Structure formats: C-alpha cells, structure tokens
mmCIF file of C-alpha atoms in Angstrom:
data_model
loop_
_atom_site.group_PDB
_atom_site.id
_atom_site.type_symbol
_atom_site.label_atom_id
_atom_site.label_comp_id
_atom_site.label_asym_id
_atom_site.label_seq_id
_atom_site.Cartn_x
_atom_site.Cartn_y
_atom_site.Cartn_z
ATOM 1 C CA SER A 6 -7.718 5.510 11.138
ATOM 2 C CA PRO A 7 -5.498 8.368 12.297
ATOM 3 C CA ASP A 8 -8.465 10.038 14.008
ATOM 4 C CA SER A 9 -9.331 6.777 15.856
ATOM 5 C CA LYS A 10 -12.880 6.761 14.430
ATOM 6 C CA TYR A 11 -12.571 3.798 12.048
ATOM 7 C CA ILE A 12 -10.920 0.428 11.703
ATOM 8 C CA ALA A 13 -10.201 -1.221 8.361
ATOM 9 C CA SER A 14 -9.871 -4.974 7.951
ATOM 10 C CA ASN A 15 -9.267 -7.361 5.105
ATOM 11 C CA SER A 16 -9.956 -11.044 4.916
ATOM 12 C CA GLY A 17 -10.041 -13.732 2.329
ATOM 13 C CA GLY A 18 -8.175 -16.354 0.491
ATOM 14 C CA GLY A 19 -11.311 -18.326 -0.259
ATOM 15 C CA THR A 20 -14.718 -17.409 -1.608
ATOM 16 C CA ASN A 21 -15.628 -14.877 1.095
ATOM 17 C CA ASN A 22 -13.144 -12.107 0.334
ATOM 18 C CA SER A 23 -13.818 -8.679 1.801
ATOM 19 C CA VAL A 24 -12.433 -5.352 2.881
ATOM 20 C CA GLN A 25 -14.459 -3.557 5.527
ATOM 21 C CA VAL A 26 -14.313 -0.183 7.230
ATOM 22 C CA TRP A 27 -16.222 0.013 10.473
ATOM 23 C CA GLU A 28 -16.749 2.436 13.319
ATOM 24 C CA ALA A 29 -14.310 1.796 16.152
ATOM 25 C CA MET A 30 -16.793 2.652 18.913
ATOM 26 C CA THR A 31 -19.894 0.834 17.626
ATOM 27 C CA GLY A 32 -18.601 -1.872 15.292
ATOM 28 C CA LYS A 33 -21.039 -0.683 12.622
ATOM 29 C CA THR A 34 -19.817 -1.373 9.079
ATOM 30 C CA ILE A 35 -19.788 1.838 7.065
ATOM 31 C CA PHE A 36 -18.084 0.631 3.884
ATOM 32 C CA SER A 37 -17.552 -2.845 2.519
ATOM 33 C CA SER A 38 -16.319 -4.508 -0.632
ATOM 34 C CA HIS A 39 -16.879 -8.196 -1.307
ATOM 35 C CA ASP A 40 -15.306 -9.882 -4.299
ATOM 36 C CA ALA A 41 -15.003 -13.633 -4.668
ATOM 37 C CA SER A 42 -12.351 -13.355 -7.395
ATOM 38 C CA TYR A 43 -9.540 -11.748 -5.374
ATOM 39 C CA TRP A 44 -8.667 -10.497 -1.935
ATOM 40 C CA SER A 45 -6.613 -7.737 -0.383
ATOM 41 C CA ARG A 46 -3.250 -8.279 1.271
ATOM 42 C CA ALA A 47 -2.465 -4.669 2.215
ATOM 43 C CA LEU A 48 -4.236 -1.645 3.691
ATOM 44 C CA ALA A 49 -3.020 1.864 4.563
ATOM 45 C CA TRP A 50 -4.793 4.968 5.854
ATOM 46 C CA SER A 51 -4.001 8.408 4.468
ATOM 47 C CA PRO A 52 -2.514 10.718 7.124
ATOM 48 C CA ASP A 53 -5.771 12.722 7.248
ATOM 49 C CA GLY A 54 -7.903 9.562 7.541
ATOM 50 C CA LYS A 55 -10.008 10.507 4.515
ATOM 51 C CA TYR A 56 -8.712 7.738 2.226
ATOM 52 C CA LEU A 57 -7.877 4.075 2.495
ATOM 53 C CA ALA A 58 -5.415 2.495 0.058
ATOM 54 C CA VAL A 59 -6.202 -1.173 -0.622
ATOM 55 C CA GLY A 60 -3.732 -3.520 -2.330
ATOM 56 C CA PHE A 61 -5.066 -6.341 -4.477
ATOM 57 C CA TRP A 62 -3.790 -8.529 -7.286
ATOM 58 C CA ARG A 63 -1.901 -6.166 -9.648
ATOM 59 C CA GLU A 64 -3.644 -2.980 -8.473
ATOM 60 C CA VAL A 65 -3.999 -0.480 -5.670
ATOM 61 C CA GLN A 66 -7.430 1.025 -5.104
ATOM 62 C CA LEU A 67 -7.948 4.331 -3.371
ATOM 63 C CA TRP A 68 -11.201 4.613 -1.423
ATOM 64 C CA ASN A 69 -12.737 7.804 -0.080
ATOM 65 C CA VAL A 70 -14.019 6.456 3.227
ATOM 66 C CA ARG A 71 -16.164 9.469 4.133
ATOM 67 C CA LYS A 72 -17.961 9.386 0.763
ATOM 68 C CA ARG A 73 -17.983 5.575 0.784
ATOM 69 C CA LEU A 74 -16.681 5.114 -2.755
ATOM 70 C CA LYS A 75 -13.679 3.965 -4.738
ATOM 71 C CA THR A 76 -12.049 6.982 -6.377
ATOM 72 C CA THR A 77 -8.954 5.718 -8.183
ATOM 73 C CA THR A 78 -7.273 2.515 -9.309
ATOM 74 C CA TYR A 79 -3.505 2.375 -9.781
ATOM 75 C CA ARG A 80 -2.228 -0.358 -12.080
ATOM 76 C CA GLY A 81 1.402 -1.145 -12.742
ATOM 77 C CA HIS A 82 2.343 -4.209 -10.741
ATOM 78 C CA ASN A 83 2.357 -7.784 -12.013
ATOM 79 C CA ASN A 84 1.518 -9.705 -8.857
ATOM 80 C CA TRP A 85 0.070 -9.373 -5.328
ATOM 81 C CA ILE A 86 0.531 -6.075 -3.524
ATOM 82 C CA ARG A 87 2.111 -7.039 -0.181
ATOM 83 C CA ALA A 88 2.438 -3.664 1.579
ATOM 84 C CA LEU A 89 1.274 -0.066 1.247
ATOM 85 C CA SER A 90 2.478 3.100 2.928
ATOM 86 C CA TRP A 91 1.329 6.719 2.639
ATOM 87 C CA SER A 92 3.901 9.478 2.723
ATOM 88 C CA PRO A 93 3.536 11.593 5.872
ATOM 89 C CA ASP A 94 2.660 14.634 3.731
ATOM 90 C CA GLY A 95 -0.245 12.641 2.203
ATOM 91 C CA LYS A 96 0.842 13.238 -1.410
ATOM 92 C CA HIS A 97 2.167 9.787 -2.317
ATOM 93 C CA ILE A 98 1.575 6.081 -1.779
ATOM 94 C CA ALA A 99 4.314 3.454 -1.962
ATOM 95 C CA SER A 100 3.252 -0.050 -2.956
ATOM 96 C CA ALA A 101 5.438 -3.119 -2.378
ATOM 97 C CA CYS A 102 4.751 -6.181 -4.473
ATOM 98 C CA GLU A 103 5.550 -9.807 -5.100
ATOM 99 C CA ASP A 104 6.829 -8.691 -8.540
ATOM 100 C CA LYS A 105 10.007 -7.500 -6.703
ATOM 101 C CA MET A 106 9.173 -3.818 -7.238
ATOM 102 C CA VAL A 107 8.171 -0.842 -5.134
ATOM 103 C CA GLN A 108 6.219 1.855 -6.920
ATOM 104 C CA VAL A 109 5.538 5.404 -5.772
ATOM 105 C CA TRP A 110 2.227 6.907 -6.835
ATOM 106 C CA ASP A 111 1.130 10.537 -6.774
ATOM 107 C CA VAL A 112 -2.391 10.349 -5.345
ATOM 108 C CA THR A 113 -3.648 12.631 -8.154
ATOM 109 C CA LYS A 114 -2.254 10.470 -10.992
ATOM 110 C CA GLU A 115 -2.977 6.911 -12.100
ATOM 111 C CA ARG A 116 0.573 5.963 -13.024
ATOM 112 C CA PRO A 117 3.696 5.287 -11.005
ATOM 113 C CA LEU A 118 6.102 8.214 -10.584
ATOM 114 C CA VAL A 119 9.092 6.151 -9.458
ATOM 115 C CA THR A 120 9.730 2.410 -9.615
ATOM 116 C CA HIS A 121 12.418 0.750 -7.487
ATOM 117 C CA ARG A 122 13.618 -2.553 -8.972
ATOM 118 C CA GLY A 123 16.544 -3.397 -6.663
ATOM 119 C CA HIS A 124 15.131 -6.423 -4.862
ATOM 120 C CA SER A 125 15.650 -9.978 -6.121
ATOM 121 C CA GLU A 126 12.627 -11.423 -4.254
ATOM 122 C CA TRP A 127 9.132 -10.209 -3.370
ATOM 123 C CA VAL A 128 8.932 -7.021 -1.322
ATOM 124 C CA GLY A 129 6.892 -7.260 1.867
ATOM 125 C CA SER A 130 7.483 -4.009 3.726
ATOM 126 C CA VAL A 131 7.805 -0.342 2.833
ATOM 127 C CA VAL A 132 7.990 2.792 5.027
ATOM 128 C CA TRP A 133 8.537 6.528 4.511
ATOM 129 C CA SER A 134 10.885 8.866 6.319
ATOM 130 C CA PRO A 135 9.103 11.554 8.390
ATOM 131 C CA ASP A 136 9.992 14.241 5.811
ATOM 132 C CA SER A 137 8.465 12.209 2.908
ATOM 133 C CA LYS A 138 11.767 12.296 0.993
ATOM 134 C CA ARG A 139 13.056 8.745 1.475
ATOM 135 C CA ILE A 140 11.638 5.239 1.459
ATOM 136 C CA ALA A 141 12.933 2.057 3.053
ATOM 137 C CA SER A 142 11.907 -1.248 1.498
ATOM 138 C CA ALA A 143 12.525 -4.788 2.750
ATOM 139 C CA SER A 144 12.274 -8.043 0.888
ATOM 140 C CA LYS A 145 12.385 -11.795 1.156
ATOM 141 C CA ASP A 146 15.895 -11.393 -0.351
ATOM 142 C CA ASN A 147 17.079 -10.234 3.120
ATOM 143 C CA VAL A 148 18.010 -6.767 1.828
ATOM 144 C CA ILE A 149 16.824 -3.383 3.044
ATOM 145 C CA TYR A 150 17.164 -0.456 0.669
ATOM 146 C CA VAL A 151 16.821 3.186 1.624
ATOM 147 C CA TRP A 152 16.200 5.241 -1.471
ATOM 148 C CA ASP A 153 15.182 8.670 -2.696
ATOM 149 C CA ALA A 154 11.404 8.806 -3.173
ATOM 150 C CA THR A 155 11.563 11.203 -6.132
ATOM 151 C CA THR A 156 14.498 9.795 -8.125
ATOM 152 C CA GLY A 157 14.675 6.168 -6.991
ATOM 153 C CA ALA A 158 18.410 6.537 -6.286
ATOM 154 C CA VAL A 159 19.615 4.034 -3.675
ATOM 155 C CA LEU A 160 21.082 5.840 -0.650
ATOM 156 C CA LEU A 161 21.825 2.856 1.584
ATOM 157 C CA THR A 162 21.824 -0.933 1.320
ATOM 158 C CA LYS A 163 21.703 -3.127 4.426
ATOM 159 C CA ARG A 164 21.569 -6.896 4.675
ATOM 160 C CA GLY A 165 19.251 -8.270 7.365
ATOM 161 C CA SER A 166 20.321 -10.690 10.051
ATOM 162 C CA GLY A 167 17.957 -13.541 9.131
ATOM 163 C CA ALA A 168 16.799 -15.391 6.036
ATOM 164 C CA SER A 169 14.476 -12.539 5.032
ATOM 165 C CA VAL A 170 13.413 -9.159 6.364
ATOM 166 C CA GLN A 171 9.733 -9.283 7.316
ATOM 167 C CA ALA A 172 8.930 -5.773 8.570
ATOM 168 C CA LEU A 173 10.178 -2.209 8.846
ATOM 169 C CA LEU A 174 9.020 0.566 11.124
#
C-alpha cells in the first residue's frame, strides 16, 4: 500500500483462489476473499491506500481495506481483467482486459466513463500520466496507445520492438 502498512496478494487458477490483504510488518491477514469459481489477475491500490481495486472475470471490485468490505462492483468487460491502474488524483480507475478494451471508471459510479477500443489483441498493461489526464495502454498486438482519459482520443501510437508489449511504467 502507498503508506507501506499493507501488502495485497492474489493467487489461484485452481480451486484455492484468493485475494488477501495483510500487514506488512506482522504478516497478519486483515482481509481475505476466497472463491473457488474465479480468481483475480490484477490488483491496484488507491493513491491514499484506503481502497484496493481487484480485477476478476468480467468485473472490477473495489474494496475498502480499512473497513474490510467490498464497496462497489464495476461490470462492463467481457473477459479477464489483466491490469488495473488508479489515476494519481484518486478519482478514476483504468481497467485493461482480454476483451481488447481499456475502460475508465469514476470511483463514484458503476459504469465506464470512457472505453478505448483501439487494440486488436488483449490489453495487459495500463498506466496514467502524473496529471491524471492521459493513459498509456499496451497490448499483445505490440502497440502502445497514449490517449486522453476523458475523451478517449488517441494522442500517440507507438509500435513496440518485440512480438508484444508486456509492461508500461
């Protein structure tokens, strides 16, 4: 977590699927979710460390870690969520998915505000600019897009140097 108090982990792929939040100093689990039907592939802390976004099959869950409860579920994707990223101002979450889309969510609403559909393969990485105005997304299609987070307009397109772009920072 941004305050260095907690660590979040996800595991699964079999029958023992879980997301856990635990104290960094003691290892004590403070929040846990176990579900044999699906597992998480993406986690992201809010900038203030109060919330954890968890990406599952077709949905993003928002958990209030301090209160130890799930507060919101965002639905709008059609496959596995591969990556999540909070805007630095803490107002939005970007979710990258195997359905070839990136969606931007206002944390107070349960519907996507902007959907980027430029990629031709699953999207595995998404990051925000420091001013929370732009997003970069990378995909198995070997393309990086930089786009406006409020309109979805593409500002820059860059082809990677390999077979696919795996990560952005």
